[in-house]
Coordinates of C-alpha atoms in Angstrom, one line a residue:
M1 CA 0.2 21.6 7.9
A2 CA 0.0 20.8 11.8
Y3 CA 0.6 16.9 10.6
A4 CA 3.5 17.9 8.6
V5 CA 4.8 19.5 11.8
S6 CA 4.2 16.9 14.1
Q7 CA 5.5 14.3 11.8
K8 CA 9.0 16.6 11.6
L9 CA 9.0 16.1 15.4
H10 CA 8.5 12.5 15.7
V11 CA 12.1 11.4 16.1
T12 CA 14.7 14.0 17.2
E13 CA 18.7 13.8 18.5
N14 CA 17.1 15.4 21.7
L15 CA 14.1 12.3 21.8
I16 CA 16.4 10.0 21.1
N17 CA 19.1 11.0 23.8
R18 CA 16.5 10.5 25.9
L19 CA 15.2 7.4 25.5
G20 CA 14.6 5.2 28.3
L21 CA 12.6 2.6 29.4
E22 CA 9.0 3.9 29.8
K23 CA 7.0 0.2 30.8
E24 CA 7.0 -3.3 30.7
L25 CA 4.1 -5.5 29.8
V26 CA 3.5 -8.3 31.4
G27 CA 1.2 -11.1 30.6
H28 CA 3.5 -13.9 27.8
T29 CA 5.3 -17.1 29.4
G30 CA 7.4 -17.7 26.8
C31 CA 10.0 -15.8 24.5
V32 CA 7.8 -12.8 22.8
N33 CA 9.0 -13.4 18.9
C34 CA 6.9 -11.0 17.5
L35 CA 5.6 -7.5 17.5
E36 CA 3.5 -5.5 15.3
W37 CA 1.5 -1.9 15.5
N38 CA -1.7 -1.6 14.4
E39 CA -2.0 1.1 11.4
S40 CA -3.1 4.0 13.7
G41 CA -0.7 3.0 16.4
Q42 CA -3.5 2.5 19.1
I43 CA -2.7 -1.3 19.3
L44 CA 0.3 -3.4 19.6
A45 CA 0.2 -6.9 18.8
S46 CA 2.9 -9.7 20.6
A47 CA 2.8 -13.2 20.2
S48 CA 5.1 -15.6 21.7
D49 CA 6.4 -19.1 21.9
D50 CA 3.5 -19.5 24.7
M51 CA 1.4 -19.7 21.6
N52 CA -0.7 -16.8 22.2
I53 CA -1.0 -13.3 20.8
I54 CA -2.0 -10.5 23.2
L55 CA -2.9 -7.7 21.6
W56 CA -2.3 -4.4 24.0
D57 CA -3.4 -0.7 24.8
P58 CA 0.5 0.7 25.1
F59 CA -0.7 3.9 26.6
K60 CA -2.8 2.2 29.3
Y61 CA -0.6 -0.7 29.8
E62 CA -3.6 -3.2 29.4
K63 CA -4.2 -6.0 27.8
K64 CA -7.4 -5.4 25.2
L65 CA -7.5 -9.4 24.5
V66 CA -5.5 -12.4 24.9
L67 CA -6.2 -14.9 21.8
H68 CA -5.4 -18.5 22.1
T69 CA -4.1 -19.3 18.8
R70 CA -4.3 -23.1 18.4
H71 CA -1.0 -23.3 16.9
H72 CA 0.9 -26.0 18.1
G73 CA 4.7 -24.3 18.0
N74 CA 6.2 -21.4 19.0
I75 CA 4.5 -18.2 17.0
F76 CA 7.2 -16.4 14.9
S77 CA 5.1 -13.7 13.1
V78 CA 1.9 -11.8 13.6
K79 CA 0.2 -9.1 11.3
F80 CA -2.9 -6.9 11.2
M81 CA -4.5 -7.5 7.8
P82 CA -4.7 -3.7 6.3
K83 CA -8.1 -1.9 5.9
S84 CA -9.8 -4.4 8.0
N85 CA -10.4 -1.8 10.8
D86 CA -7.7 -4.0 13.0
R87 CA -10.7 -6.8 13.1
I88 CA -8.5 -9.8 10.7
L89 CA -5.1 -10.8 12.4
V90 CA -2.8 -13.1 10.5
S91 CA -0.1 -15.4 12.3
G92 CA 2.5 -17.7 11.0
A93 CA 4.0 -20.4 13.4
A94 CA 6.7 -23.2 13.9
D95 CA 3.7 -25.7 13.1
G96 CA 4.0 -24.8 9.8
K97 CA 0.6 -23.5 9.9
V98 CA -1.0 -20.1 8.8
R99 CA -4.3 -18.8 10.5
V100 CA -6.6 -16.0 9.6
R101 CA -8.9 -14.7 12.1
D102 CA -11.7 -12.6 12.3
L103 CA -11.8 -11.3 15.8
T104 CA -15.4 -10.8 16.1
L105 CA -15.7 -14.7 15.2
F106 CA -15.3 -17.4 17.2
E107 CA -13.5 -19.6 14.7
P108 CA -10.2 -18.5 12.4
I109 CA -11.8 -17.7 8.6
F110 CA -8.7 -19.3 6.7
S111 CA -6.1 -21.7 7.7
C112 CA -3.2 -22.8 5.7
N113 CA -1.8 -26.2 6.5
C114 CA 0.5 -26.0 2.9
H115 CA 4.0 -25.3 4.8
I116 CA 5.8 -28.4 6.3
G117 CA 8.4 -26.0 7.6
R118 CA 8.1 -23.7 10.5
V119 CA 6.8 -20.2 9.0
K120 CA 8.9 -17.6 9.9
R121 CA 7.3 -14.4 8.4
I122 CA 4.2 -12.9 7.2
A123 CA 3.9 -9.5 5.0
T124 CA 1.1 -7.7 4.1
A125 CA 0.9 -4.6 1.9
T126 CA -1.3 -1.3 2.6
T127 CA -2.3 -1.0 -1.3
V128 CA -3.7 -4.5 -1.4
P129 CA -5.3 -5.3 1.5
F130 CA -6.9 -8.7 0.3
L131 CA -3.4 -10.3 -0.4
F132 CA -0.8 -11.4 2.5
W133 CA 2.4 -13.4 1.9
S134 CA 4.5 -16.0 4.0
A135 CA 8.4 -17.3 4.0
A136 CA 8.9 -20.6 5.3
E137 CA 11.7 -23.2 6.0
D138 CA 10.6 -25.5 3.4
G139 CA 11.6 -22.7 0.8
L140 CA 8.2 -21.6 -0.2
I141 CA 6.8 -18.3 -0.7
L142 CA 3.1 -18.5 -0.2
Q143 CA 1.0 -15.9 -1.9
Y144 CA -2.5 -15.9 -0.1
D145 CA -6.0 -13.9 -1.3
I146 CA -8.8 -13.9 1.5
R147 CA -11.3 -13.1 -0.9
A148 CA -10.9 -16.5 -2.3
P149 CA -11.3 -20.4 -0.6
H150 CA -8.5 -22.1 0.3
N151 CA -8.0 -25.8 0.5
C152 CA -4.7 -27.2 1.3
K153 CA -5.7 -30.7 -0.2
T154 CA -6.8 -29.7 -3.4
N155 CA -4.3 -30.0 -6.4
E156 CA -5.8 -26.9 -7.9
C157 CA -4.4 -25.0 -4.9
N158 CA -1.6 -22.6 -6.7
S159 CA 0.0 -20.1 -4.1
V160 CA 3.3 -20.7 -4.5
L161 CA 5.1 -17.4 -5.3
V162 CA 8.5 -18.7 -4.9
N163 CA 10.1 -21.9 -4.8
L164 CA 13.7 -21.3 -3.5
V165 CA 14.7 -25.2 -3.5
N166 CA 14.0 -25.0 -7.6
H167 CA 17.2 -22.5 -7.4
M168 CA 19.1 -22.9 -4.5
G169 CA 19.1 -26.5 -3.5
R170 CA 17.5 -28.9 -1.2
C171 CA 18.8 -27.1 1.8
A172 CA 16.6 -23.6 0.8
E173 CA 15.1 -21.7 3.4
G174 CA 12.6 -18.7 3.6
K175 CA 13.6 -16.6 6.8
C176 CA 12.1 -13.4 6.1
I177 CA 9.7 -11.1 3.7
S178 CA 8.6 -7.6 2.9
V179 CA 6.5 -5.8 0.5
N180 CA 8.0 -2.8 -1.0
P181 CA 5.2 0.1 0.7
K182 CA 5.3 1.8 -2.5
K183 CA 5.3 -0.5 -5.1
P184 CA 3.5 -3.3 -3.5
E185 CA 4.5 -5.4 -6.8
L186 CA 8.3 -5.8 -5.4
I187 CA 8.7 -8.7 -3.0
A188 CA 12.1 -9.1 -0.8
V189 CA 12.9 -12.3 0.5
G190 CA 15.5 -13.3 3.0
A191 CA 16.6 -17.2 3.4
N192 CA 19.7 -18.7 4.8
D193 CA 22.1 -17.3 2.5
A194 CA 23.9 -14.1 1.9
Y195 CA 21.8 -13.0 -0.7
I196 CA 18.6 -10.9 -0.7
R197 CA 16.5 -11.5 -3.3
M198 CA 13.7 -9.0 -4.6
Y199 CA 11.1 -10.1 -7.0
D200 CA 8.6 -8.2 -9.3
R201 CA 5.1 -10.4 -8.9
R202 CA 3.4 -9.2 -11.9
M203 CA 5.6 -11.4 -13.7
I204 CA 5.5 -14.3 -11.9
K205 CA 2.8 -17.5 -12.8
L206 CA 1.5 -18.8 -9.3
S207 CA 2.6 -22.6 -9.5
Q208 CA 0.9 -25.5 -7.3
V209 CA 1.7 -26.5 -3.4
P210 CA 3.3 -29.6 -3.1
I211 CA 0.6 -32.0 -1.5
M212 CA 1.0 -33.7 1.2
S213 CA 0.5 -37.7 1.3
S214 CA -1.0 -37.9 4.6
P215 CA -1.6 -34.8 7.6
H216 CA 0.9 -36.9 10.1
S217 CA 3.8 -37.0 7.3
H218 CA 6.7 -34.9 7.5
M219 CA 7.8 -36.2 3.8
T220 CA 5.1 -35.9 1.4
R221 CA 5.0 -36.9 -2.1
G222 CA 5.1 -33.4 -3.5
I223 CA 8.4 -32.4 -1.5
V224 CA 9.9 -35.8 -2.9
R225 CA 9.4 -34.0 -6.4
M226 CA 10.5 -31.0 -5.0
R227 CA 13.5 -32.1 -3.9
R228 CA 14.2 -33.7 -6.8
R229 CA 14.0 -31.0 -9.0
A230 CA 16.4 -29.1 -6.5
A231 CA 18.6 -26.3 -8.2
R232 CA 17.2 -27.5 -11.5
G233 CA 14.7 -24.5 -11.9
D234 CA 11.0 -23.9 -12.2
P235 CA 9.4 -26.9 -14.7
D236 CA 7.5 -24.0 -16.4
E237 CA 9.8 -20.9 -15.9
N238 CA 6.8 -19.4 -13.3
V239 CA 9.5 -16.9 -11.9
P240 CA 11.2 -15.7 -15.5
L241 CA 14.7 -14.1 -15.8
G242 CA 13.6 -11.1 -15.9
C243 CA 11.5 -10.5 -12.7
A244 CA 14.3 -10.7 -9.8
Q245 CA 17.0 -8.5 -8.7
Y246 CA 19.6 -9.5 -6.0
F247 CA 21.6 -7.7 -3.6
I248 CA 24.4 -9.1 -1.6
A249 CA 27.4 -7.3 0.8
G250 CA 30.3 -7.6 -1.7
H251 CA 32.5 -9.5 0.5
L252 CA 30.0 -12.2 1.1
H253 CA 29.6 -13.6 -2.2
S254 CA 29.6 -17.1 -2.7
R255 CA 30.7 -17.7 1.4
Q256 CA 27.9 -19.6 3.1
R257 CA 29.7 -19.1 6.3
E258 CA 31.7 -16.6 7.9
G259 CA 34.5 -18.3 10.4
N260 CA 32.0 -20.6 12.5
R261 CA 28.9 -19.0 11.3
C262 CA 26.2 -19.6 9.0
L263 CA 25.3 -16.4 7.1
T264 CA 21.2 -16.2 7.2
T265 CA 19.4 -13.1 6.9
T266 CA 17.0 -12.9 9.9
Y267 CA 15.2 -9.7 8.9
L268 CA 14.7 -7.3 6.1
T269 CA 12.3 -3.9 5.7
F270 CA 12.0 -1.7 3.0
S271 CA 12.3 2.2 3.7
A272 CA 9.1 4.1 4.2
D273 CA 9.9 5.7 0.5
G274 CA 10.6 2.6 -1.0
N275 CA 13.6 3.5 -2.4
E276 CA 16.0 1.3 0.2
L277 CA 16.0 -1.9 1.6
L278 CA 17.3 -2.7 5.4
V279 CA 18.8 -6.2 5.8
N280 CA 20.1 -8.0 9.2
M281 CA 22.8 -10.5 8.2
G282 CA 22.9 -12.9 10.5
G283 CA 26.4 -13.9 11.4
E284 CA 27.7 -10.2 9.7
Q285 CA 26.4 -7.0 10.0
I286 CA 23.3 -4.8 8.9
Y287 CA 23.2 -3.4 5.9
L288 CA 21.3 -0.5 3.6
F289 CA 20.9 -1.3 -0.4
D290 CA 19.2 1.2 -3.3
I291 CA 17.0 -0.9 -4.7
N292 CA 17.0 2.4 -7.5
N293 CA 20.7 2.0 -8.7
P294 CA 20.1 0.6 -12.2
K295 CA 23.8 -0.3 -12.7
S296 CA 25.2 -3.9 -11.8
M297 CA 27.5 -3.6 -8.7
K298 CA 29.4 -6.9 -9.5
T299 CA 31.2 -6.3 -5.8
C300 CA 34.2 -3.9 -6.1
F301 CA 36.7 -6.0 -7.4
G302 CA 36.9 -4.3 -10.5
Y303 CA 40.1 -2.4 -11.8
S304 CA 41.3 -1.1 -14.8
S305 CA 44.4 1.1 -15.4
N306 CA 42.3 4.3 -16.5
M307 CA 39.4 4.1 -13.6
Y308 CA 39.3 2.4 -10.5
L309 CA 35.6 0.6 -10.6
G310 CA 32.6 0.6 -7.7
D311 CA 29.1 2.2 -7.7
Y312 CA 29.6 2.7 -4.0
G313 CA 32.6 5.2 -4.3
K314 CA 30.4 7.1 -7.0
S315 CA 27.1 6.9 -5.0
Y316 CA 29.0 9.7 -2.7
V317 CA 30.3 12.2 -5.7
E318 CA 27.2 11.7 -8.2
K319 CA 24.9 13.4 -5.6
N320 CA 27.2 16.3 -5.3
A321 CA 28.3 16.6 -9.1
E322 CA 27.0 18.4 -11.4
D323 CA 29.7 16.5 -14.6
N324 CA 29.6 13.1 -13.7
T325 CA 32.5 12.1 -15.9
D326 CA 34.7 14.1 -14.2
F327 CA 34.8 13.4 -10.3
T328 CA 38.4 15.0 -10.0
K329 CA 36.7 18.3 -10.2
K330 CA 34.5 17.4 -7.1
N331 CA 37.5 16.7 -5.3
V332 CA 37.8 19.0 -1.8
K333 CA 41.5 19.6 -1.2
I334 CA 41.3 22.5 1.8
L335 CA 38.4 21.3 4.2
P336 CA 36.5 23.7 6.0
P337 CA 37.6 24.2 9.5
H338 CA 35.3 21.8 10.9
V339 CA 35.9 18.7 9.0
E340 CA 40.0 20.1 9.7
E341 CA 39.5 19.8 12.8
L342 CA 37.5 16.1 12.9
K343 CA 40.0 15.1 10.6
R344 CA 42.8 16.0 13.2
Q345 CA 40.7 14.3 16.2
A346 CA 40.9 11.2 13.6
N347 CA 44.4 11.2 13.1
E348 CA 45.1 11.7 16.8
S349 CA 42.6 8.6 17.5
F350 CA 44.1 6.3 15.5
G351 CA 47.3 7.1 16.5
Q352 CA 46.5 6.3 19.6
Q353 CA 45.0 2.8 18.4
K354 CA 41.4 3.9 18.7
Y355 CA 40.4 2.7 15.7
T356 CA 36.5 2.7 16.0
L357 CA 36.9 6.2 17.3
A358 CA 38.7 7.5 14.5
I359 CA 36.5 5.9 12.3
N360 CA 33.7 7.5 13.8
L361 CA 35.2 11.2 13.3
Y362 CA 35.7 10.2 9.6
N363 CA 32.4 9.2 9.5
K364 CA 31.1 12.6 11.0
A365 CA 33.9 14.3 8.6
I366 CA 32.6 12.6 5.4
S367 CA 28.9 13.9 6.3
Y368 CA 29.9 17.1 6.1
C369 CA 32.6 16.8 3.0
P370 CA 31.5 13.7 0.8
T371 CA 33.8 15.0 -2.1
A372 CA 37.3 14.8 0.3
A373 CA 39.6 12.1 -0.8
V374 CA 41.9 12.4 2.0
L375 CA 39.0 11.8 4.1
F376 CA 38.2 8.4 2.2
A377 CA 41.9 7.3 2.2
N378 CA 42.5 8.2 5.6
R379 CA 39.4 5.9 6.8
A380 CA 40.2 3.0 4.7
A381 CA 43.5 2.8 7.2
A382 CA 41.4 2.7 9.8
Y383 CA 39.2 0.0 8.8
M384 CA 42.3 -2.1 7.7
K385 CA 43.6 -1.5 11.0
R386 CA 40.7 -2.3 12.8
T387 CA 39.3 -5.8 10.7
W388 CA 36.1 -6.2 12.0
D389 CA 34.5 -8.4 9.5
G390 CA 33.3 -6.5 6.6
D391 CA 36.0 -4.0 7.1
I392 CA 38.7 -4.7 4.6
Y393 CA 36.3 -4.5 2.1
A394 CA 34.8 -1.1 3.3
A395 CA 38.4 -0.2 2.9
L396 CA 38.3 -1.4 -0.1
K397 CA 35.3 0.5 -1.6
D398 CA 37.2 3.7 0.3
C399 CA 40.0 3.5 -1.5
Q400 CA 38.2 3.1 -4.7
T401 CA 36.2 6.3 -4.0
A402 CA 39.5 8.0 -2.8
L403 CA 40.8 7.8 -6.4
L404 CA 37.7 8.2 -8.2
L405 CA 38.1 11.7 -6.9
D406 CA 42.2 11.8 -7.1
P407 CA 43.6 9.4 -8.9
G408 CA 47.0 9.9 -7.9
H409 CA 46.5 9.7 -4.2
I410 CA 49.5 7.5 -3.6
K411 CA 48.5 5.9 -0.3
A412 CA 45.0 5.0 -1.8
H413 CA 46.3 2.8 -4.6
F414 CA 48.7 1.2 -2.8
R415 CA 46.3 0.4 0.2
L416 CA 43.9 -0.8 -3.0
A417 CA 46.2 -3.8 -3.6
R418 CA 46.7 -4.7 0.3
C419 CA 42.5 -4.9 0.4
L420 CA 42.2 -6.9 -2.8
F421 CA 45.6 -9.3 -1.5
D422 CA 43.8 -9.6 1.9
L423 CA 40.2 -10.3 0.1
H424 CA 41.9 -13.4 -1.9
Q425 CA 41.6 -11.1 -5.0
S426 CA 45.7 -12.1 -5.9
T427 CA 45.1 -11.6 -9.4
E428 CA 43.5 -8.0 -9.2
A429 CA 45.9 -7.3 -6.5
D430 CA 48.9 -8.0 -9.1
T431 CA 47.3 -5.8 -11.7
V432 CA 47.1 -2.9 -9.0
I433 CA 50.3 -3.4 -7.2
K434 CA 52.3 -3.5 -10.9
D435 CA 50.4 -0.6 -12.1
F436 CA 51.4 1.6 -8.7
Q437 CA 54.8 1.0 -9.8
Q438 CA 54.7 2.1 -12.8
K439 CA 52.8 5.0 -11.9
F440 CA 55.0 5.5 -8.9
P441 CA 58.2 4.3 -9.7
E442 CA 60.0 6.2 -6.4
Y443 CA 58.3 3.7 -4.4
A444 CA 58.6 0.8 -6.3
S445 CA 61.6 -0.3 -3.9
N446 CA 59.7 0.7 -0.7
S447 CA 60.3 -2.2 1.7
A448 CA 56.2 -2.3 2.1
C449 CA 55.7 -2.4 -1.7
K450 CA 58.5 -5.0 -2.5
A451 CA 56.8 -7.3 0.6
L452 CA 53.5 -6.6 -0.5
R453 CA 54.4 -7.8 -4.3
M454 CA 56.0 -10.6 -3.2
D455 CA 53.5 -11.8 -1.1
I456 CA 50.9 -11.1 -4.0
K457 CA 53.4 -13.1 -6.7
E458 CA 53.2 -16.0 -4.6
A459 CA 49.7 -16.1 -4.2
V460 CA 49.1 -15.8 -7.7
D461 CA 51.8 -18.6 -8.8
S462 CA 50.1 -21.0 -6.1
G463 CA 46.5 -20.4 -7.1
R464 CA 45.1 -19.3 -3.8
D465 CA 42.3 -17.5 -5.0
N466 CA 39.6 -17.7 -3.4
H467 CA 37.5 -18.9 -6.3
E468 CA 33.5 -19.0 -6.1
P469 CA 32.8 -22.7 -4.9
M470 CA 31.3 -25.4 -7.2
I471 CA 27.6 -25.6 -5.7
L472 CA 24.6 -27.0 -7.5
I473 CA 22.3 -23.9 -8.2
S474 CA 20.0 -23.2 -11.0
K475 CA 21.4 -21.4 -14.1
Y476 CA 18.9 -18.6 -13.3
E477 CA 20.3 -18.7 -9.6
R478 CA 23.7 -18.5 -11.3
E479 CA 22.7 -15.5 -13.5
W480 CA 21.0 -13.6 -10.5
R481 CA 23.9 -13.8 -8.4
R482 CA 26.5 -13.0 -11.0
N483 CA 24.7 -9.7 -11.5
T484 CA 24.0 -8.5 -7.5
I485 CA 23.9 -4.9 -6.5
D486 CA 26.4 -3.8 -3.5
Y487 CA 25.6 -1.9 -0.6
K488 CA 25.6 1.5 -0.2
M489 CA 25.7 1.9 3.9
R490 CA 26.5 -0.7 6.7
F491 CA 26.4 -0.7 10.2
C492 CA 28.3 -2.6 12.7
G493 CA 28.2 -2.8 16.5
H494 CA 25.7 -5.2 17.1
C495 CA 26.3 -9.0 17.5
N496 CA 23.7 -11.3 15.5
T497 CA 24.4 -15.1 15.6
T498 CA 22.1 -16.8 18.2
T499 CA 18.4 -16.5 16.8
D500 CA 17.4 -15.9 13.3
I501 CA 14.5 -13.6 14.1
K502 CA 16.7 -10.7 15.2
E503 CA 15.2 -7.3 13.6
A504 CA 16.2 -4.3 12.1
N505 CA 14.4 -1.0 11.6
F506 CA 14.2 2.2 10.5
F507 CA 13.2 5.0 13.5
G508 CA 12.1 8.3 12.5
N509 CA 9.6 9.6 10.2
N510 CA 12.6 9.7 7.4
G511 CA 14.4 7.0 9.0
Q512 CA 17.1 9.1 10.2
Y513 CA 17.9 6.5 12.7
I514 CA 18.7 2.5 12.5
V515 CA 17.8 0.3 15.5
A516 CA 18.3 -3.3 16.0
G517 CA 18.6 -6.0 18.7
S518 CA 21.8 -7.8 20.2
D519 CA 22.7 -11.3 21.5
D520 CA 24.2 -9.4 24.3
G521 CA 21.2 -8.1 25.7
S522 CA 21.1 -4.3 24.6
F523 CA 19.8 -2.8 21.3
F524 CA 21.6 -0.5 19.4
I525 CA 20.4 2.9 17.7
W526 CA 22.6 4.1 14.8
D527 CA 22.8 8.0 13.0
R528 CA 21.9 7.0 9.5
S529 CA 23.7 9.5 8.2
T530 CA 27.2 9.0 9.5
T531 CA 26.5 5.2 10.6
N532 CA 27.7 5.9 13.8
I533 CA 26.1 4.3 17.0
I534 CA 24.7 7.1 19.2
R535 CA 22.8 5.2 21.9
V536 CA 23.1 1.5 23.6
L537 CA 20.3 0.8 26.2
R538 CA 19.9 -2.5 27.4
G539 CA 16.9 -4.3 26.7
D540 CA 16.5 -7.8 27.5
E541 CA 18.3 -10.1 30.5
R542 CA 19.7 -12.3 27.3
I543 CA 18.9 -11.4 23.9
V544 CA 16.9 -8.4 22.4
N545 CA 15.2 -9.8 19.0
C546 CA 12.5 -7.5 18.1
L547 CA 12.1 -3.7 17.9
Q548 CA 9.0 -1.9 16.1
P549 CA 8.9 1.8 16.0
H550 CA 4.8 3.3 17.1
P551 CA 3.7 4.8 13.7
S552 CA 3.7 8.2 14.6
T553 CA 5.4 9.0 17.7
C554 CA 8.6 8.7 19.6
L555 CA 7.7 5.0 21.0
L556 CA 9.6 2.3 20.7
A557 CA 8.2 -1.4 21.5
T558 CA 10.7 -4.6 22.3
S559 CA 11.1 -8.1 23.3
G560 CA 13.2 -11.0 23.1
I561 CA 14.2 -13.9 25.3
D562 CA 12.7 -12.4 28.3
P563 CA 8.5 -13.0 28.7
V564 CA 8.0 -9.6 28.5
V565 CA 7.5 -6.1 26.0
R566 CA 9.0 -3.4 26.8
L567 CA 8.3 0.1 25.8
W568 CA 10.6 3.1 25.0
S569 CA 9.4 6.7 25.0
P570 CA 11.5 10.0 25.8
L571 CA 12.6 10.4 29.9
P572 CA 11.8 13.7 31.8
E573 CA 14.8 15.9 31.7
D574 CA 14.6 15.8 35.5
G575 CA 18.5 15.0 35.6
S576 CA 17.8 11.4 37.2
V577 CA 19.9 8.4 35.8
N578 CA 19.1 6.1 32.9
E579 CA 19.9 2.9 34.5
R580 CA 19.5 0.9 31.1
E581 CA 21.6 2.9 28.9
I582 CA 25.3 1.4 28.1
L583 CA 27.5 4.3 28.6
N584 CA 30.7 3.0 26.9
L585 CA 29.5 2.3 23.2
E586 CA 33.1 1.7 21.4
D587 CA 33.7 -1.2 24.2
A588 CA 30.0 -2.7 23.6
A589 CA 30.8 -2.7 19.9
S590 CA 34.0 -4.3 20.3
A591 CA 32.7 -6.9 22.7
N592 CA 30.4 -7.8 20.6
Q593 CA 32.6 -8.0 17.3
I594 CA 34.8 -10.6 19.6
R595 CA 31.7 -12.3 20.5
M596 CA 30.4 -13.0 16.9
N597 CA 34.2 -14.4 16.1
S598 CA 34.4 -16.4 19.5
D599 CA 33.3 -20.2 19.7
P600 CA 30.3 -20.9 22.3
F601 CA 32.8 -21.4 25.3
E602 CA 34.4 -18.7 24.9
V603 CA 30.8 -16.5 24.4
T604 CA 29.6 -18.5 27.8
L605 CA 33.2 -16.8 29.5
M606 CA 32.1 -13.3 28.0
N607 CA 28.6 -13.4 29.3
M608 CA 30.5 -14.4 32.5
G609 CA 32.0 -10.7 32.1
Y610 CA 35.3 -12.2 30.9
R611 CA 36.7 -10.0 28.2
F612 CA 39.5 -11.1 25.7
P613 CA 42.4 -9.2 24.9
V614 CA 42.4 -7.2 21.4
Q615 CA 45.7 -7.1 19.5
Q616 CA 46.9 -3.9 18.7
A617 CA 49.9 -2.8 16.6
E618 CA 51.9 0.4 16.8
L619 CA 51.0 3.1 14.3
N620 CA 52.5 6.2 13.2
E621 CA 50.7 9.4 14.4
D622 CA 49.6 11.1 11.6
G623 CA 46.7 8.2 11.0
D624 CA 48.2 8.1 7.4
D625 CA 50.8 5.4 7.4
N626 CA 51.8 4.8 3.6
E627 CA 53.7 1.6 4.2
D628 CA 51.1 -0.3 6.5
Q629 CA 53.6 -3.1 7.8
S630 CA 52.0 -3.4 10.7
Y631 CA 48.2 -4.2 11.5
V632 CA 45.8 -5.9 13.6
Q633 CA 45.3 -9.7 12.7
P634 CA 41.2 -10.3 12.2
L635 CA 40.2 -12.6 15.2
N636 CA 40.8 -15.8 15.0
C637 CA 37.6 -18.3 14.9
R638 CA 37.5 -21.4 15.9
P639 CA 34.7 -24.1 14.5
S640 CA 32.2 -24.6 17.3

């Protein structure tokens, strides 16, 4: 009972509001690239560009051990092997090597040179304490068993779980990896694209590692063979078609870049209950996926005259609906007083062109009343005005949800057509706008409707739809991408374009908060239920990369470009000012959105304190403009 109470009080709103810098742990001489708590939370491990691992006592702020790893490159990942009494430590580095050390022995007990690319992440699973996995930039995902001898030079080294090159092509890189804590057979992998891959390793036959021709060669016979097989699939179908499930934010389908930014998964992690997957998408936002959704969500572009498709929208109402076949019965037309007040404030903010504030207020209102079509329709309008990365697609989702609850919602129907057009889905936009004119003939002659109809017709006639680019991928990869699952929640405000190790994590015993670092030197804390930013704290002079919550108390460890580890905990309520707190959350988020869409020279100016103006548009005061004739243009991207 006492344990349950302590877990419930682990992280509360009051503690989050008091979070501040407790201590800086000084010991490294380079960037600190990874942090890892042991299972009890009594030891914190950190690893750095200085190629050392330090074990800290986080409560005495003392070094317990400085380990000179003999790596010859920056260390990107360190893990305690489960059930080893914190005695066995695994590390992966830029030298392509994976090392396993028993801290009671002088020499490593296990060393792997199979990778020829930088090893970016190591993963372990509590329920299988003898296995661990690595993801590297050579495109290989390897599985290791510390009970068995490992010899990189033999032809019998069958350690390859997944060879991404066989499916993605010769440029495939593994960036991050995570094992489901409740279902350790499920392994999620992030690569240098926008797709998140989840494999059931029980269905996979381990294959042979490409063999190096010489210990100093940068190209090997095995790698040459692997490159020749690039995108042709596994030669022996080691990874069967049914073993993988892919996830993606729908608007990123088939895109390798966003403006001048490459899309790369920099970090992913499963929730404690194993039901969700949190992903930090480099060059974009943070996304939360439901891994148990049995339905394929091939983005939300599907439309028919009888039903607006989109499982994302259904997710809001299904959990509150007894009859899942008729969502209109659940539509709340008369809002509770406190929700009506939030809607009024949101509409007022919308009229003042404070779109982020309006969205935050609509988010709160929807968290209280998740089956009110008007709230989704109004939030869609705010997204369309703000136009941050992914906002138009988020607006499309909201329009679909509004129409699921209220098929006769005129403005949601019209905005759906505009969203599809803005997302270069002109054929479907044409279907929607024609259906709009038939259902609501009184609006067919409206100037906004006529203008949009002409724009859509021109796009359809000219064939300007954003077709999937012809890229060489395996037939299995094509099928996996065709059956992706879309995100269910999105967290915006940070900037993730400069480093490829930037983390995002659940914070709290129920994952009630989301934390992530940013290129502006801050780290952000979001409320999970509303997706709103609730705190921003200055965590590094340049960039915060790593954030690892303590397993059982309200304590957060962070690191980044600075050669220190910082510990954050609730400060005393003595009225003192938290000098590391960023007070204007909306300005911080807006500046990061500009930063993500700016060329390197503009980013340099921003780091010097210069701020670029954001174009605004005149709006109606009610925050529910039917014609939507003027809206903020997307931020312009210039190639770097």
